Coordinates of C-alpha atoms in Angstrom, one line a residue:
M1 CA -22.1 3.0 -14.7
G2 CA -19.2 4.2 -17.1
I3 CA -15.5 3.7 -16.6
Q4 CA -14.9 6.8 -14.8
G5 CA -17.8 6.4 -12.5
D6 CA -16.9 2.9 -11.4
L7 CA -13.3 4.2 -10.7
R8 CA -14.4 7.1 -8.5
A9 CA -16.5 4.7 -6.7
C10 CA -13.5 2.3 -6.2
L11 CA -11.4 5.2 -4.9
R12 CA -14.3 6.0 -2.2
Q13 CA -14.5 2.3 -1.3
L14 CA -10.7 2.1 -0.7
H15 CA -11.5 4.6 2.3
Q16 CA -13.9 2.1 3.8
L17 CA -11.4 -0.4 4.2
P18 CA -10.3 -1.1 7.9
V19 CA -6.5 -0.3 7.3
S20 CA -4.3 2.7 7.8
T21 CA -4.1 5.3 5.1
L22 CA -0.3 4.0 4.0
D23 CA -1.8 0.4 3.5
Y24 CA -4.1 1.5 0.6
L25 CA -2.1 4.6 -0.8
P26 CA -0.4 2.7 -3.5
I27 CA -3.5 1.2 -4.9
W28 CA -5.4 4.5 -4.6
L29 CA -3.0 6.3 -6.6
E30 CA -2.9 3.8 -9.5
T31 CA -6.5 3.8 -9.4
L32 CA -6.2 7.7 -9.7
R33 CA -3.4 7.5 -12.5
T34 CA -6.0 5.1 -14.5
L35 CA -8.8 7.4 -14.0
L36 CA -6.9 10.6 -15.2
S37 CA -4.9 8.8 -17.8
A38 CA -1.6 10.2 -16.0
D39 CA 1.9 9.2 -16.7
A40 CA 2.9 9.4 -13.2
V41 CA 1.9 9.6 -9.6
A42 CA 3.6 10.6 -6.3
A43 CA 2.6 11.1 -2.6
L44 CA 4.6 12.7 0.1
W45 CA 3.8 12.4 3.7
H46 CA 5.2 13.5 7.3
D47 CA 5.4 10.9 10.2
G48 CA 4.2 13.7 12.5
D49 CA 7.4 13.8 14.5
T50 CA 8.6 17.2 13.1
R51 CA 11.5 17.2 15.7
R52 CA 13.2 14.3 14.0
S53 CA 12.9 15.4 10.4
M54 CA 11.6 17.9 8.3
A55 CA 11.9 16.2 4.9
G56 CA 9.3 13.6 5.3
N57 CA 9.1 10.3 3.1
W58 CA 8.0 10.4 -0.5
F59 CA 6.5 7.3 -2.8
A60 CA 7.1 7.8 -6.5
P61 CA 6.5 4.3 -8.4
Q62 CA 7.0 5.8 -11.7
S63 CA 10.2 7.9 -11.1
S64 CA 13.4 6.7 -11.7
V65 CA 16.0 5.8 -9.2
S66 CA 18.5 8.3 -10.2
A67 CA 15.7 11.1 -10.1
C68 CA 15.0 10.1 -6.5
E69 CA 18.5 9.9 -5.4
R70 CA 19.2 13.4 -6.5
F71 CA 15.9 14.7 -4.9
A72 CA 17.3 12.9 -1.7
A73 CA 20.8 14.2 -2.0
S74 CA 19.1 17.9 -2.3
G75 CA 17.7 17.3 1.1
G76 CA 14.3 16.0 0.0
V77 CA 12.5 19.2 1.4
A78 CA 9.4 18.8 -0.3
A79 CA 7.1 20.4 2.1
S80 CA 4.3 22.9 2.0
G81 CA 6.4 25.7 2.9
D82 CA 9.9 27.1 2.5
D83 CA 10.6 26.6 6.2
G84 CA 9.6 23.0 6.1
W85 CA 6.2 21.2 7.0
F86 CA 3.9 23.5 8.8
P87 CA 0.6 22.6 10.8
M88 CA -2.5 22.1 8.7
S89 CA -6.0 22.0 10.1
P90 CA -8.2 19.1 9.2
G91 CA -10.1 19.4 6.0
G92 CA -7.9 22.2 4.7
L93 CA -6.4 22.0 1.3
I94 CA -3.4 23.7 -0.3
R95 CA -3.2 23.5 -4.2
G96 CA 0.0 24.0 -6.5
H97 CA -1.3 22.9 -9.7
A98 CA 1.3 23.8 -12.7
R99 CA -0.7 23.6 -16.2
R100 CA 0.7 24.6 -19.4
V101 CA -0.4 27.8 -21.3
R102 CA 0.0 28.8 -25.0
S103 CA 3.5 29.6 -24.2
S104 CA 3.9 25.8 -23.5
R105 CA 5.6 26.7 -20.0
R106 CA 4.3 25.5 -16.8
T107 CA 2.6 28.0 -14.4
L108 CA 0.6 27.9 -11.4
D109 CA -2.9 27.5 -12.3
A110 CA -5.4 29.7 -10.8
A111 CA -2.7 31.6 -8.9
G112 CA -5.4 33.3 -7.0
E113 CA -6.6 29.9 -5.5
C114 CA -3.0 28.8 -5.1
S115 CA -0.8 29.3 -1.9
P116 CA 2.5 30.8 -2.8
T117 CA 4.2 28.6 -0.1
L118 CA 3.3 25.3 -2.0
T119 CA 6.5 24.9 -4.2
R120 CA 8.5 22.2 -5.8
S121 CA 12.2 22.1 -6.3
P122 CA 13.7 21.6 -9.6
E123 CA 15.1 18.2 -8.4
F124 CA 11.5 17.4 -7.1
D125 CA 10.0 18.3 -10.5
A126 CA 12.6 15.8 -12.2
C127 CA 10.6 13.0 -10.3
L128 CA 7.3 14.0 -12.1
G129 CA 6.3 14.0 -15.6
D130 CA 7.5 17.2 -17.9
G131 CA 4.0 18.4 -18.4
D132 CA 1.0 19.4 -16.4
V133 CA 1.3 18.8 -12.6
L134 CA -1.7 18.6 -10.5
D135 CA -0.6 19.3 -6.7
I136 CA -2.2 19.3 -3.6
C137 CA -1.5 19.0 0.1
L138 CA -4.1 18.2 2.9
M139 CA -4.1 16.8 6.6
P140 CA -5.8 13.3 6.4
V141 CA -8.4 12.0 9.1
L142 CA -6.6 10.0 11.8
R143 CA -7.2 6.2 10.7
Y144 CA -6.4 3.1 12.9
R145 CA -5.6 -0.3 11.6
A146 CA -8.1 -2.8 12.9
G147 CA -7.8 -3.5 16.4
Q148 CA -5.2 -1.0 17.2
M149 CA -7.3 0.9 19.8
D150 CA -10.2 -1.1 21.4
G151 CA -13.1 1.0 22.5
V152 CA -12.3 4.1 20.4
D153 CA -15.5 5.7 19.5
A154 CA -14.1 8.2 17.1
V155 CA -16.1 8.3 13.6
D156 CA -12.6 7.6 12.0
A157 CA -11.4 4.6 14.0
V158 CA -11.9 1.5 12.1
D159 CA -13.2 -1.7 13.0
V160 CA -11.6 -3.7 16.1
A161 CA -11.9 -7.1 14.7
H162 CA -8.2 -7.6 13.9
P163 CA -5.1 -8.2 16.2
A164 CA -3.7 -4.9 17.4
D165 CA -0.8 -3.4 15.2
F166 CA 1.8 -0.6 15.8
A167 CA 0.5 3.0 15.7
Q168 CA 0.1 4.9 12.3
R169 CA 0.0 8.5 12.8
M170 CA 0.3 10.6 9.6
G171 CA 1.0 14.2 9.3
P172 CA 0.2 16.3 6.1
L173 CA -0.2 14.2 2.9
R174 CA 0.9 15.7 -0.5
I175 CA -0.6 14.1 -3.6
L176 CA 0.7 14.8 -7.2
V177 CA -0.2 13.4 -10.7
S178 CA 1.5 14.6 -13.8
R179 CA 1.5 14.2 -17.6
D180 CA 4.4 14.4 -20.0
K181 CA 4.5 17.1 -22.3
T182 CA 3.7 15.1 -25.5
H183 CA 0.2 14.6 -23.9
R184 CA -2.6 16.7 -23.5
R185 CA -3.0 19.1 -20.9
F186 CA -5.6 18.1 -17.8
S187 CA -8.8 19.7 -18.5
A188 CA -10.8 21.7 -15.8
Y189 CA -13.0 18.9 -15.2
E190 CA -10.1 16.6 -14.6
V191 CA -8.7 19.1 -12.1
Q192 CA -11.9 19.3 -10.3
M193 CA -12.2 15.4 -10.0
F194 CA -8.6 15.1 -8.9
E195 CA -9.4 17.4 -6.0
H196 CA -12.6 16.1 -5.1
A197 CA -10.8 12.8 -4.9
A198 CA -7.9 13.7 -2.9
A199 CA -10.2 15.6 -0.4
E200 CA -11.8 12.4 0.6
F201 CA -8.5 11.8 2.5
A202 CA -9.2 14.7 4.7
I203 CA -12.9 13.6 5.7
A204 CA -14.2 10.5 7.5
P205 CA -15.9 7.9 5.5
T206 CA -19.4 8.7 5.2
R207 CA -20.5 5.0 4.9
P208 CA -19.6 2.2 7.6
V209 CA -16.1 1.1 7.7
L210 CA -15.9 -2.5 6.0
P211 CA -15.2 -5.4 8.2
W212 CA -11.9 -7.3 8.5
P213 CA -12.0 -10.7 6.7
E214 CA -11.8 -13.5 9.0
A215 CA -9.2 -15.8 8.9
G216 CA -9.7 -18.7 6.7
K217 CA -13.2 -17.5 5.3
A218 CA -12.4 -15.0 2.9
V219 CA -8.8 -14.6 2.2
F220 CA -8.3 -16.1 -1.1
P221 CA -4.8 -16.8 -2.2
V222 CA -4.0 -15.4 -5.5
S223 CA -3.8 -18.7 -7.2
A224 CA -7.4 -19.3 -6.4
F225 CA -8.6 -15.9 -8.2
G226 CA -9.2 -18.1 -11.3
R227 CA -8.2 -15.5 -13.6
D228 CA -5.1 -14.0 -15.5
A229 CA -3.9 -11.0 -14.2
G230 CA -3.0 -9.7 -17.7
D231 CA -2.3 -5.8 -18.2
D232 CA -4.1 -5.0 -15.1
P233 CA -1.5 -2.5 -13.3
V234 CA -3.3 -2.5 -10.0
D235 CA -2.9 -6.5 -9.5
P236 CA 0.7 -6.4 -8.5
L237 CA -0.1 -4.0 -5.7
C238 CA -2.2 -6.3 -4.3
R239 CA 0.2 -9.4 -4.0
D240 CA 2.5 -10.1 -1.2
I241 CA 6.4 -9.3 -1.9
C242 CA 9.1 -11.8 -0.6
G243 CA 12.8 -10.9 -1.1
T244 CA 16.2 -11.9 0.4
L245 CA 19.4 -9.9 0.9
V246 CA 22.6 -10.4 2.3
W247 CA 24.0 -7.6 4.5
H248 CA 27.9 -7.4 5.0
H249 CA 29.8 -4.2 6.3
G250 CA 27.0 -2.1 6.5
Q251 CA 25.6 -2.4 2.9
P252 CA 23.7 -5.3 0.9
E253 CA 26.2 -7.4 -0.7
W254 CA 23.8 -9.2 -2.5
A255 CA 19.9 -8.9 -3.1
D256 CA 17.2 -10.4 -5.4
S257 CA 15.2 -8.3 -7.6
A258 CA 12.1 -8.3 -5.1
A259 CA 14.4 -7.1 -2.1
L260 CA 15.9 -4.5 -4.5
G261 CA 12.4 -3.2 -5.3
L262 CA 11.6 -3.0 -1.8
M263 CA 14.6 -1.1 -0.6
Q264 CA 13.6 1.5 -3.4
R265 CA 10.1 1.7 -2.4
V266 CA 10.2 4.4 0.0
W267 CA 12.6 7.6 0.1
R268 CA 13.3 10.4 2.4
G269 CA 15.9 13.4 2.5
A270 CA 19.4 12.1 2.9
S271 CA 21.7 13.6 5.8
G272 CA 24.9 11.7 4.4
D273 CA 25.3 9.2 1.9
V274 CA 22.4 8.8 -0.4
W275 CA 22.1 5.1 -0.8
P276 CA 21.8 3.9 3.0
D277 CA 20.2 7.1 4.4
A278 CA 17.8 8.0 1.6
C279 CA 15.9 4.6 1.5
L280 CA 14.0 3.7 4.7
V281 CA 14.2 0.1 4.2
V282 CA 18.0 0.2 4.0
R283 CA 18.4 2.0 7.0
E284 CA 15.9 -0.5 8.6
C285 CA 18.1 -3.3 7.3
H286 CA 21.3 -1.6 8.6
A287 CA 19.9 -1.1 12.2
L288 CA 18.7 -4.9 12.3
A289 CA 22.1 -6.2 11.1
A290 CA 23.8 -3.8 13.5
E291 CA 21.7 -5.1 16.2
L292 CA 22.3 -8.6 15.5
T293 CA 26.0 -8.5 15.2
S294 CA 26.7 -6.5 18.1
L295 CA 25.0 -9.1 20.4
P296 CA 27.5 -11.7 21.9
E297 CA 26.8 -15.3 20.4
A298 CA 28.2 -18.6 21.5
A299 CA 29.9 -19.8 18.7
A300 CA 30.0 -23.8 17.9
P301 CA 33.6 -25.3 18.7
A302 CA 35.7 -25.5 15.6
M303 CA 35.9 -29.2 14.4
S304 CA 39.6 -30.8 14.4
P305 CA 40.4 -31.4 10.8
E306 CA 41.5 -35.1 11.3
L307 CA 37.8 -35.6 12.5
I308 CA 35.8 -36.1 9.4
V309 CA 32.6 -37.4 11.5
P310 CA 32.3 -36.5 15.0
P311 CA 32.1 -39.3 17.4
V312 CA 29.1 -38.2 19.1
P313 CA 26.5 -35.5 17.7
T314 CA 26.8 -32.4 20.0
V315 CA 23.5 -30.2 20.1
F316 CA 24.2 -26.7 21.1
P317 CA 21.4 -24.5 22.7
A318 CA 20.0 -21.9 20.3
S319 CA 21.2 -18.6 21.0
P320 CA 18.8 -15.6 21.1
A321 CA 21.4 -13.6 19.0
R322 CA 21.0 -15.6 15.8
H323 CA 17.7 -14.1 14.9
A324 CA 16.2 -10.7 14.9
S325 CA 13.3 -9.3 13.2
R326 CA 11.1 -5.9 13.2
R327 CA 8.3 -4.4 11.1
V328 CA 7.7 -1.3 9.6
A329 CA 4.8 0.3 7.7
L330 CA 5.2 0.9 4.4
P331 CA 2.8 2.0 1.3
G332 CA 1.1 -1.1 0.3
G333 CA 1.3 -3.2 3.9
T334 CA 3.6 -3.9 6.5
L335 CA 7.2 -5.0 5.9
H336 CA 8.1 -7.6 8.1
L337 CA 12.3 -8.1 8.4
Q338 CA 13.7 -11.4 9.5
A339 CA 17.5 -11.4 10.1
T340 CA 19.7 -14.7 10.7
R341 CA 23.5 -14.2 11.2
L342 CA 25.2 -16.6 8.9
R343 CA 28.0 -18.9 9.9
G344 CA 30.9 -20.1 8.2
M345 CA 32.1 -23.7 7.5
N346 CA 33.7 -24.1 10.8
G347 CA 30.6 -23.1 12.8
R348 CA 31.6 -19.7 13.8
P349 CA 29.6 -16.7 13.0
T350 CA 30.4 -14.2 10.5
E351 CA 29.8 -10.7 9.7
R352 CA 27.5 -11.5 7.3
V353 CA 23.6 -11.2 7.9
R354 CA 20.7 -12.6 5.8
I355 CA 17.7 -10.7 5.9
A356 CA 14.5 -12.0 4.5
L357 CA 11.7 -9.2 3.6
H358 CA 8.0 -9.9 3.3
L359 CA 5.8 -7.0 2.4
A360 CA 2.4 -8.3 3.6
V361 CA -0.9 -6.6 1.8
P362 CA -4.0 -6.4 4.1
P363 CA -6.4 -9.3 3.1
A364 CA -9.0 -6.6 2.8
I365 CA -7.4 -4.9 0.1
R366 CA -7.0 -8.3 -1.7
L367 CA -10.6 -9.2 -1.2
L368 CA -11.6 -5.7 -2.3
H369 CA -9.3 -5.8 -5.6
R370 CA -10.6 -9.4 -6.4
L371 CA -14.2 -8.1 -6.2
W372 CA -13.1 -5.3 -8.6
A373 CA -12.4 -7.9 -11.3
T374 CA -16.0 -8.7 -11.4
P375 CA -19.0 -7.0 -13.0
L376 CA -20.7 -6.4 -9.8
T377 CA -21.9 -2.8 -9.2
P378 CA -20.3 -0.9 -6.2
V379 CA -23.3 -1.7 -4.1
Q380 CA -23.1 -5.3 -4.7
R381 CA -19.5 -5.3 -4.1
E382 CA -19.9 -3.6 -0.8
I383 CA -22.5 -6.5 0.2
A384 CA -20.1 -9.3 -0.9
M385 CA -17.2 -7.7 1.0
R386 CA -19.4 -7.7 3.7
L387 CA -20.8 -11.3 3.7
L388 CA -17.5 -12.9 2.5
S389 CA -15.6 -11.0 5.4
G390 CA -18.2 -13.0 7.9
Q391 CA -20.7 -10.4 8.5
S392 CA -24.4 -11.7 8.5
R393 CA -27.2 -10.7 6.2
A394 CA -28.6 -8.5 8.7
Q395 CA -25.4 -6.8 9.4
A396 CA -25.0 -6.1 5.8
R397 CA -28.4 -4.9 5.2
E398 CA -27.9 -2.1 8.1
A399 CA -24.4 -1.1 7.1
C400 CA -25.8 -0.8 3.6
G401 CA -29.0 0.9 4.2
I402 CA -31.2 -1.6 2.5
G403 CA -34.1 -3.9 3.1
V404 CA -34.7 -7.7 3.0
Q405 CA -36.2 -7.6 -0.5
T406 CA -33.5 -5.3 -1.8
L407 CA -30.7 -7.5 -0.6
K408 CA -32.3 -10.4 -2.1
T409 CA -32.6 -8.7 -5.3
H410 CA -28.8 -7.7 -5.2
L411 CA -27.9 -11.2 -4.3
S412 CA -30.0 -12.8 -7.4
A413 CA -28.4 -10.1 -9.7
M414 CA -24.8 -11.3 -8.4
R415 CA -25.5 -15.0 -8.7
A416 CA -26.4 -13.8 -12.4
R417 CA -23.3 -11.6 -13.1
L418 CA -20.6 -14.0 -11.6
D419 CA -19.2 -16.6 -13.7
P420 CA -19.9 -19.9 -12.3
V421 CA -16.3 -21.2 -13.0
R422 CA -14.1 -18.4 -12.8
D423 CA -15.9 -16.8 -9.5
A424 CA -16.5 -20.2 -7.9
T425 CA -14.8 -19.2 -4.8
L426 CA -16.7 -16.0 -4.3
L427 CA -20.0 -17.9 -5.1
R428 CA -19.1 -20.8 -2.7
G429 CA -18.2 -17.9 0.1
L430 CA -21.4 -15.9 -0.7
G431 CA -23.7 -19.0 -0.5
G432 CA -22.4 -20.3 3.0
P433 CA -22.9 -23.6 4.4
G434 CA -25.6 -25.6 2.4
C435 CA -25.3 -23.7 -0.7
G436 CA -25.9 -26.8 -2.7
V437 CA -23.0 -26.3 -4.9
S438 CA -21.2 -29.3 -5.9
N439 CA -17.6 -29.5 -7.6
A440 CA -19.0 -31.1 -10.7
S441 CA -21.4 -28.6 -11.3
V442 CA -18.9 -25.9 -10.9
R443 CA -16.8 -27.7 -13.5
S444 CA -19.6 -27.9 -15.8
G445 CA -20.6 -24.5 -15.5
K446 CA -24.3 -25.4 -15.5
T447 CA -25.2 -23.8 -12.1
A448 CA -24.3 -21.2 -9.8
A449 CA -24.5 -21.1 -5.9
R450 CA -27.9 -20.6 -4.5
L451 CA -27.7 -17.3 -2.6
E452 CA -31.2 -16.7 -1.2

């Protein structure tokens, strides 16, 4: 299979993951950008509550902060119609491609097939490349995170092996891919490939949903992957992100680079000041800090200056107002926010709040990306994903629609393709207990795990 065919298979396998659409949206967009050799990608979605906002949210990793701020200041109306978001039927697609013609201007491609209501403002165009733009709007199928709804028999409900998570509903989804004008225009084949890939959001996966990795069985730490990420642009999207900031007087007073990147991850139309209102994470931090500082807290009594050492250590009971937490769904995973009210040297609470941010990437995404780095075929990756996630070989055969001998053939081919040193963790996981792989044999590289 060629590179393009393998990337298309990767896009399809992402829809099989037991996660919400927002969870795998960044890695899906980056894989699509690699497939089409594009310069920038973006996604806009509505949270389904049309009474609260008509602007929606957008994720544009290649866009500059200044361009996103200007778009947010303009109201961020990037809907499918001039009057805001409108209801779409499942499976419906609306196109708004802009491709260059001989006059070197961007015009709507195939105007007879494009709805005139799918428009882009100049501020929105500034967030994209200045060349060709492929634009499509659709209604994604309703997906549940694993364990979110026990007993759901819908075809688009994912596995229920993971603890329940908060609801993740999504309205119309708009996907855009662009190139700079210095690069060639999108061919008709690339436009068709883009539309087919995007349309898979609007249909339920034809293959069974992949299982959720069992705790301690297939969740490999990044350091144990045994490879160098190098120039892989997808690798950072599969790593957890941790950052810290200090909140004071309604705005961040200090933030590290990771926290700054998380604050600028998701944007939406601003009704007031651009910075606090346009950034979804900043608004969550503001609400969390306001909640923490508004609660009464019993302060520790001030120490007398003449007492250098207190005569009797006094233990003050922990106050529930010292900590607060919440979580929010972001593209790429779940953002956990943990706020702690800081105290001065006298022991009294201050107006400063330290907020720790942790974007947790679902382990299913990390495991699938780890398998992408191997020379396995798409079918072999699915077999490995199911076995490493705790399914039995009988369950894997049934889900993949293969027989006993075919499974053994694939396992033998996987043993030959996986590296005994770099992929030792995968080989041990596939072999299971009693696979007969010793540490010395793995270090010497003379044998691989026995998979039959």
